[in-house]
Amino acid sequence: MTSTPINSSISIIVPAYNEGRNLADAVSAIEVAASHKFREYEILIIDDASTDNTGEIADELSMRNGNVKSIHNPTNMGMGFNYRLGVGLATKEYIGLVPGDNELMEESIMDIFDCVGMADMVLPYHSNSDVRSFFRRSLSGVFTAILNMLFGFRLKYFNGPAVQKRSIISKVPMTSNGFAYQAEILARLLKAGHSYIEVGMKIRNRQHGHSKALYPKNIFSVFRTVALVYWDVTIKGHR
């Protein structure tokens, strides 16, 4: 990969729910990578009605750096909703997402940004998934296999922190409020013929708090979204 800056701009959405002990480090890593790679950048922190000090930290980060904006949801809305909200607020040429949990390693953020401009979409996948529990790896593997089988794809991962052109992502129907929001987007964009490049990413064990992805309601939401998107994209032929 190369770290040569490109004459382009990016909006990075940072969803954060009770990430008070992780958010500042996550945003710092994004700032370094974005400032090295892009002509302009903005970071959109979306505090999803956190009950800890996430909102206060988001406001502090916004005051320190004019490229950082702090948005607060009055009630907890979910990952997919936060992504849609960020897309609506984004002003730059590309849109990406990096969770506020600080699990994505700094060098991997740079690797992802290095691929921007090579295709319509940059799609990251885990290159060190062994750091996660066997159950979570197995669930992710089953989810990936089902989507590839249903839609005829060969992707390595559907739920990564993708980067896409704003010109295409802003036109995609997005219905999921849950963790399957990116799978819905990819099913529509890939069926429409948009190009992509996959890049490996390394994650670290969460330093503070715990993941919300394995909450039963979130797992149910993921498979419900897959069923609805399959019906809409494959059966009805919508993109």
Tab-separated table of C-alpha atoms in Angstrom:
chain	number	residue	atom	x	y	z
A	1	MET	CA	0.000	0.000	0.000
A	2	THR	CA	0.982	3.634	-0.440
A	3	SER	CA	0.323	6.538	1.896
A	4	THR	CA	0.567	9.179	-0.844
A	5	PRO	CA	-2.180	11.771	-0.294
A	6	ILE	CA	-4.919	12.010	-2.914
A	7	ASN	CA	-6.748	15.120	-4.058
A	8	SER	CA	-10.019	13.998	-2.573
A	9	SER	CA	-12.092	14.269	0.591
A	10	ILE	CA	-13.802	11.910	3.018
A	11	SER	CA	-16.513	11.931	5.666
A	12	ILE	CA	-15.984	9.342	8.409
A	13	ILE	CA	-19.013	8.338	10.456
A	14	VAL	CA	-18.166	7.272	14.022
A	15	PRO	CA	-21.129	5.642	15.810
A	16	ALA	CA	-20.636	5.503	19.561
A	17	TYR	CA	-22.864	3.985	22.222
A	18	ASN	CA	-21.350	3.948	25.723
A	19	GLU	CA	-17.813	4.231	24.332
A	20	GLY	CA	-16.584	6.895	26.738
A	21	ARG	CA	-13.336	5.039	27.448
A	22	ASN	CA	-12.654	4.181	23.800
A	23	LEU	CA	-13.864	7.129	21.721
A	24	ALA	CA	-10.958	9.569	22.063
A	25	ASP	CA	-8.361	6.994	20.973
A	26	ALA	CA	-10.550	5.867	18.059
A	27	VAL	CA	-10.992	9.436	16.801
A	28	SER	CA	-7.297	10.194	17.228
A	29	ALA	CA	-6.369	7.256	14.979
A	30	ILE	CA	-8.885	8.398	12.351
A	31	GLU	CA	-7.550	11.951	12.445
A	32	VAL	CA	-3.987	10.800	11.775
A	33	ALA	CA	-4.951	8.530	8.875
A	34	ALA	CA	-7.370	10.990	7.270
A	35	SER	CA	-5.047	13.983	7.499
A	36	HIS	CA	-2.228	12.003	5.840
A	37	LYS	CA	-4.386	10.635	3.033
A	38	PHE	CA	-7.019	13.205	2.083
A	39	ARG	CA	-7.100	16.834	1.048
A	40	GLU	CA	-10.108	17.385	3.320
A	41	TYR	CA	-11.886	15.290	5.918
A	42	GLU	CA	-14.675	15.473	8.447
A	43	ILE	CA	-15.441	13.135	11.335
A	44	LEU	CA	-19.096	12.772	12.302
A	45	ILE	CA	-19.367	11.353	15.825
A	46	ILE	CA	-22.888	10.095	16.491
A	47	ASP	CA	-23.579	9.570	20.175
A	48	ASP	CA	-26.425	7.054	20.172
A	49	ALA	CA	-28.063	8.179	23.435
A	50	SER	CA	-25.192	6.890	25.563
A	51	THR	CA	-25.675	6.636	29.307
A	52	ASP	CA	-21.997	7.218	30.116
A	53	ASN	CA	-19.814	10.237	29.219
A	54	THR	CA	-19.585	9.463	25.491
A	55	GLY	CA	-21.574	12.576	24.599
A	56	GLU	CA	-19.365	14.881	26.651
A	57	ILE	CA	-16.209	13.423	25.130
A	58	ALA	CA	-17.654	13.790	21.628
A	59	ASP	CA	-18.333	17.476	22.326
A	60	GLU	CA	-14.793	17.974	23.651
A	61	LEU	CA	-13.282	16.362	20.550
A	62	SER	CA	-15.419	18.604	18.369
A	63	MET	CA	-14.220	21.717	20.170
A	64	ARG	CA	-10.562	20.702	19.774
A	65	ASN	CA	-10.742	19.990	16.041
A	66	GLY	CA	-12.944	21.901	13.601
A	67	ASN	CA	-13.090	18.818	11.343
A	68	VAL	CA	-14.941	16.878	14.050
A	69	LYS	CA	-18.689	17.237	14.509
A	70	SER	CA	-20.696	15.887	17.425
A	71	ILE	CA	-24.268	14.665	16.898
A	72	HIS	CA	-26.515	13.350	19.686
A	73	ASN	CA	-29.488	11.020	19.274
A	74	PRO	CA	-32.227	11.602	21.873
A	75	THR	CA	-32.923	7.848	21.970
A	76	ASN	CA	-30.886	4.769	21.075
A	77	MET	CA	-31.459	4.094	17.373
A	78	GLY	CA	-28.937	1.452	16.267
A	79	MET	CA	-25.974	1.173	13.932
A	80	GLY	CA	-27.903	1.278	10.663
A	81	PHE	CA	-29.832	4.382	11.648
A	82	ASN	CA	-26.612	6.109	12.676
A	83	TYR	CA	-25.038	5.282	9.340
A	84	ARG	CA	-28.020	6.700	7.427
A	85	LEU	CA	-27.925	9.802	9.580
A	86	GLY	CA	-24.226	10.226	8.862
A	87	VAL	CA	-24.719	9.758	5.124
A	88	GLY	CA	-27.339	12.491	5.190
A	89	LEU	CA	-24.974	14.863	6.998
A	90	ALA	CA	-21.829	13.998	5.023
A	91	THR	CA	-20.412	16.626	2.658
A	92	LYS	CA	-17.269	14.984	1.246
A	93	GLU	CA	-16.627	12.873	-1.860
A	94	TYR	CA	-16.251	9.546	-0.041
A	95	ILE	CA	-18.058	8.204	3.014
A	96	GLY	CA	-16.587	5.726	5.457
A	97	LEU	CA	-17.383	4.393	8.896
A	98	VAL	CA	-15.100	3.543	11.801
A	99	PRO	CA	-16.814	2.450	15.042
A	100	GLY	CA	-16.022	4.377	18.186
A	101	ASP	CA	-15.009	1.194	20.038
A	102	ASN	CA	-11.314	1.547	19.029
A	103	GLU	CA	-11.106	-2.096	17.903
A	104	LEU	CA	-9.777	-1.239	14.431
A	105	MET	CA	-6.001	-0.869	14.537
A	106	GLU	CA	-4.420	2.367	13.345
A	107	GLU	CA	-2.411	0.811	10.519
A	108	SER	CA	-5.550	-0.854	9.183
A	109	ILE	CA	-7.380	2.472	9.009
A	110	MET	CA	-4.485	3.730	6.875
A	111	ASP	CA	-4.595	0.580	4.719
A	112	ILE	CA	-8.311	1.090	4.081
A	113	PHE	CA	-7.835	4.758	3.204
A	114	ASP	CA	-4.920	3.853	0.914
A	115	CYS	CA	-7.338	1.870	-1.278
A	116	VAL	CA	-9.802	4.723	-1.717
A	117	GLY	CA	-10.061	5.698	-5.370
A	118	MET	CA	-9.148	2.242	-6.695
A	119	ALA	CA	-12.829	1.245	-7.038
A	120	ASP	CA	-16.316	2.465	-6.155
A	121	MET	CA	-16.112	0.670	-2.823
A	122	VAL	CA	-13.370	-0.408	-0.408
A	123	LEU	CA	-14.533	-3.484	1.511
A	124	PRO	CA	-12.421	-4.509	4.532
A	125	TYR	CA	-12.294	-8.025	5.953
A	126	HIS	CA	-10.678	-9.446	9.093
A	127	SER	CA	-7.124	-10.679	8.593
A	128	ASN	CA	-6.743	-11.647	12.271
A	129	SER	CA	-10.250	-12.806	13.190
A	130	ASP	CA	-8.758	-15.267	15.693
A	131	VAL	CA	-8.737	-12.471	18.290
A	132	ARG	CA	-12.516	-12.859	18.481
A	133	SER	CA	-14.387	-15.661	20.218
A	134	PHE	CA	-15.056	-18.926	18.400
A	135	PHE	CA	-18.803	-18.304	18.620
A	136	ARG	CA	-18.556	-14.856	17.053
A	137	ARG	CA	-16.228	-16.099	14.282
A	138	SER	CA	-18.592	-18.982	13.555
A	139	LEU	CA	-21.656	-16.743	13.452
A	140	SER	CA	-19.877	-14.322	11.129
A	141	GLY	CA	-18.750	-17.167	8.873
A	142	VAL	CA	-22.292	-18.550	8.598
A	143	PHE	CA	-23.660	-15.082	7.861
A	144	THR	CA	-21.075	-14.480	5.117
A	145	ALA	CA	-21.678	-17.899	3.552
A	146	ILE	CA	-25.454	-17.393	3.504
A	147	LEU	CA	-25.184	-13.997	1.826
A	148	ASN	CA	-22.716	-15.241	-0.786
A	149	MET	CA	-24.983	-18.185	-1.557
A	150	LEU	CA	-28.190	-16.134	-1.731
A	151	PHE	CA	-26.832	-13.348	-3.913
A	152	GLY	CA	-24.107	-15.136	-5.881
A	153	PHE	CA	-21.249	-13.110	-4.381
A	154	ARG	CA	-17.760	-14.140	-3.265
A	155	LEU	CA	-17.043	-11.544	-0.608
A	156	LYS	CA	-14.886	-12.292	2.414
A	157	TYR	CA	-16.898	-10.111	4.789
A	158	PHE	CA	-20.072	-8.030	4.671
A	159	ASN	CA	-20.009	-6.030	7.903
A	160	GLY	CA	-16.679	-4.227	7.653
A	161	PRO	CA	-16.021	-0.463	7.842
A	162	ALA	CA	-16.501	0.109	4.119
A	163	VAL	CA	-15.677	3.290	2.224
A	164	GLN	CA	-17.882	4.234	-0.723
A	165	LYS	CA	-18.425	7.146	-3.062
A	166	ARG	CA	-21.043	9.514	-1.690
A	167	SER	CA	-22.505	9.856	-5.189
A	168	ILE	CA	-23.611	6.214	-5.128
A	169	ILE	CA	-24.221	5.558	-1.443
A	170	SER	CA	-26.591	8.503	-1.072
A	171	LYS	CA	-28.949	6.972	-3.664
A	172	VAL	CA	-29.167	3.469	-2.155
A	173	PRO	CA	-32.364	2.481	-0.293
A	174	MET	CA	-31.364	1.747	3.314
A	175	THR	CA	-33.931	0.255	5.676
A	176	SER	CA	-31.991	-1.542	8.410
A	177	ASN	CA	-31.379	0.117	11.767
A	178	GLY	CA	-29.255	-2.821	12.901
A	179	PHE	CA	-25.847	-4.336	12.263
A	180	ALA	CA	-26.813	-5.693	8.832
A	181	TYR	CA	-27.044	-2.216	7.306
A	182	GLN	CA	-23.845	-2.671	5.278
A	183	ALA	CA	-24.903	-6.089	3.968
A	184	GLU	CA	-28.089	-4.498	2.643
A	185	ILE	CA	-26.094	-1.742	0.939
A	186	LEU	CA	-23.602	-4.149	-0.610
A	187	ALA	CA	-26.315	-6.450	-1.945
A	188	ARG	CA	-27.878	-3.540	-3.777
A	189	LEU	CA	-24.659	-1.930	-5.044
A	190	LEU	CA	-23.023	-5.168	-6.196
A	191	LYS	CA	-26.171	-6.256	-8.011
A	192	ALA	CA	-26.131	-2.845	-9.701
A	193	GLY	CA	-22.613	-3.557	-10.982
A	194	HIS	CA	-20.473	-1.232	-8.874
A	195	SER	CA	-16.791	-2.099	-8.530
A	196	TYR	CA	-15.003	-2.964	-5.289
A	197	ILE	CA	-11.641	-3.813	-3.808
A	198	GLU	CA	-11.183	-5.929	-0.670
A	199	VAL	CA	-8.501	-5.113	1.892
A	200	GLY	CA	-7.446	-6.967	5.026
A	201	MET	CA	-7.808	-5.243	8.378
A	202	LYS	CA	-6.521	-6.060	11.825
A	203	ILE	CA	-8.585	-5.584	14.943
A	204	ARG	CA	-7.608	-5.607	18.594
A	205	ASN	CA	-9.509	-6.956	21.552
A	206	ARG	CA	-11.803	-4.305	22.921
A	207	GLN	CA	-9.959	-2.334	25.581
A	208	HIS	CA	-13.031	-1.225	27.533
A	209	GLY	CA	-16.677	-2.264	27.634
A	210	HIS	CA	-18.235	-5.021	25.570
A	211	SER	CA	-19.558	-5.465	22.046
A	212	LYS	CA	-23.264	-4.942	21.335
A	213	ALA	CA	-23.237	-7.063	18.162
A	214	LEU	CA	-24.153	-10.303	19.931
A	215	TYR	CA	-27.217	-8.998	21.721
A	216	PRO	CA	-30.100	-11.383	20.766
A	217	LYS	CA	-32.151	-8.529	19.309
A	218	ASN	CA	-29.236	-7.555	17.056
A	219	ILE	CA	-28.711	-11.126	15.799
A	220	PHE	CA	-32.423	-11.415	15.013
A	221	SER	CA	-32.335	-8.039	13.246
A	222	VAL	CA	-29.428	-9.154	11.047
A	223	PHE	CA	-31.188	-12.238	9.680
A	224	ARG	CA	-34.480	-10.397	9.309
A	225	THR	CA	-32.718	-7.777	7.171
A	226	VAL	CA	-31.133	-10.455	4.992
A	227	ALA	CA	-34.539	-12.015	4.304
A	228	LEU	CA	-36.123	-8.679	3.428
A	229	VAL	CA	-33.253	-7.627	1.156
A	230	TYR	CA	-33.253	-10.987	-0.626
A	231	TRP	CA	-36.947	-10.589	-1.323
A	232	ASP	CA	-36.529	-7.007	-2.516
A	233	VAL	CA	-33.352	-7.416	-4.592
A	234	THR	CA	-33.602	-10.971	-5.916
A	235	ILE	CA	-37.320	-11.692	-6.093
A	236	LYS	CA	-38.666	-8.214	-6.880
A	237	GLY	CA	-35.552	-7.084	-8.772
A	238	HIS	CA	-35.091	-3.765	-6.990
A	239	ARG	CA	-31.638	-2.203	-6.576
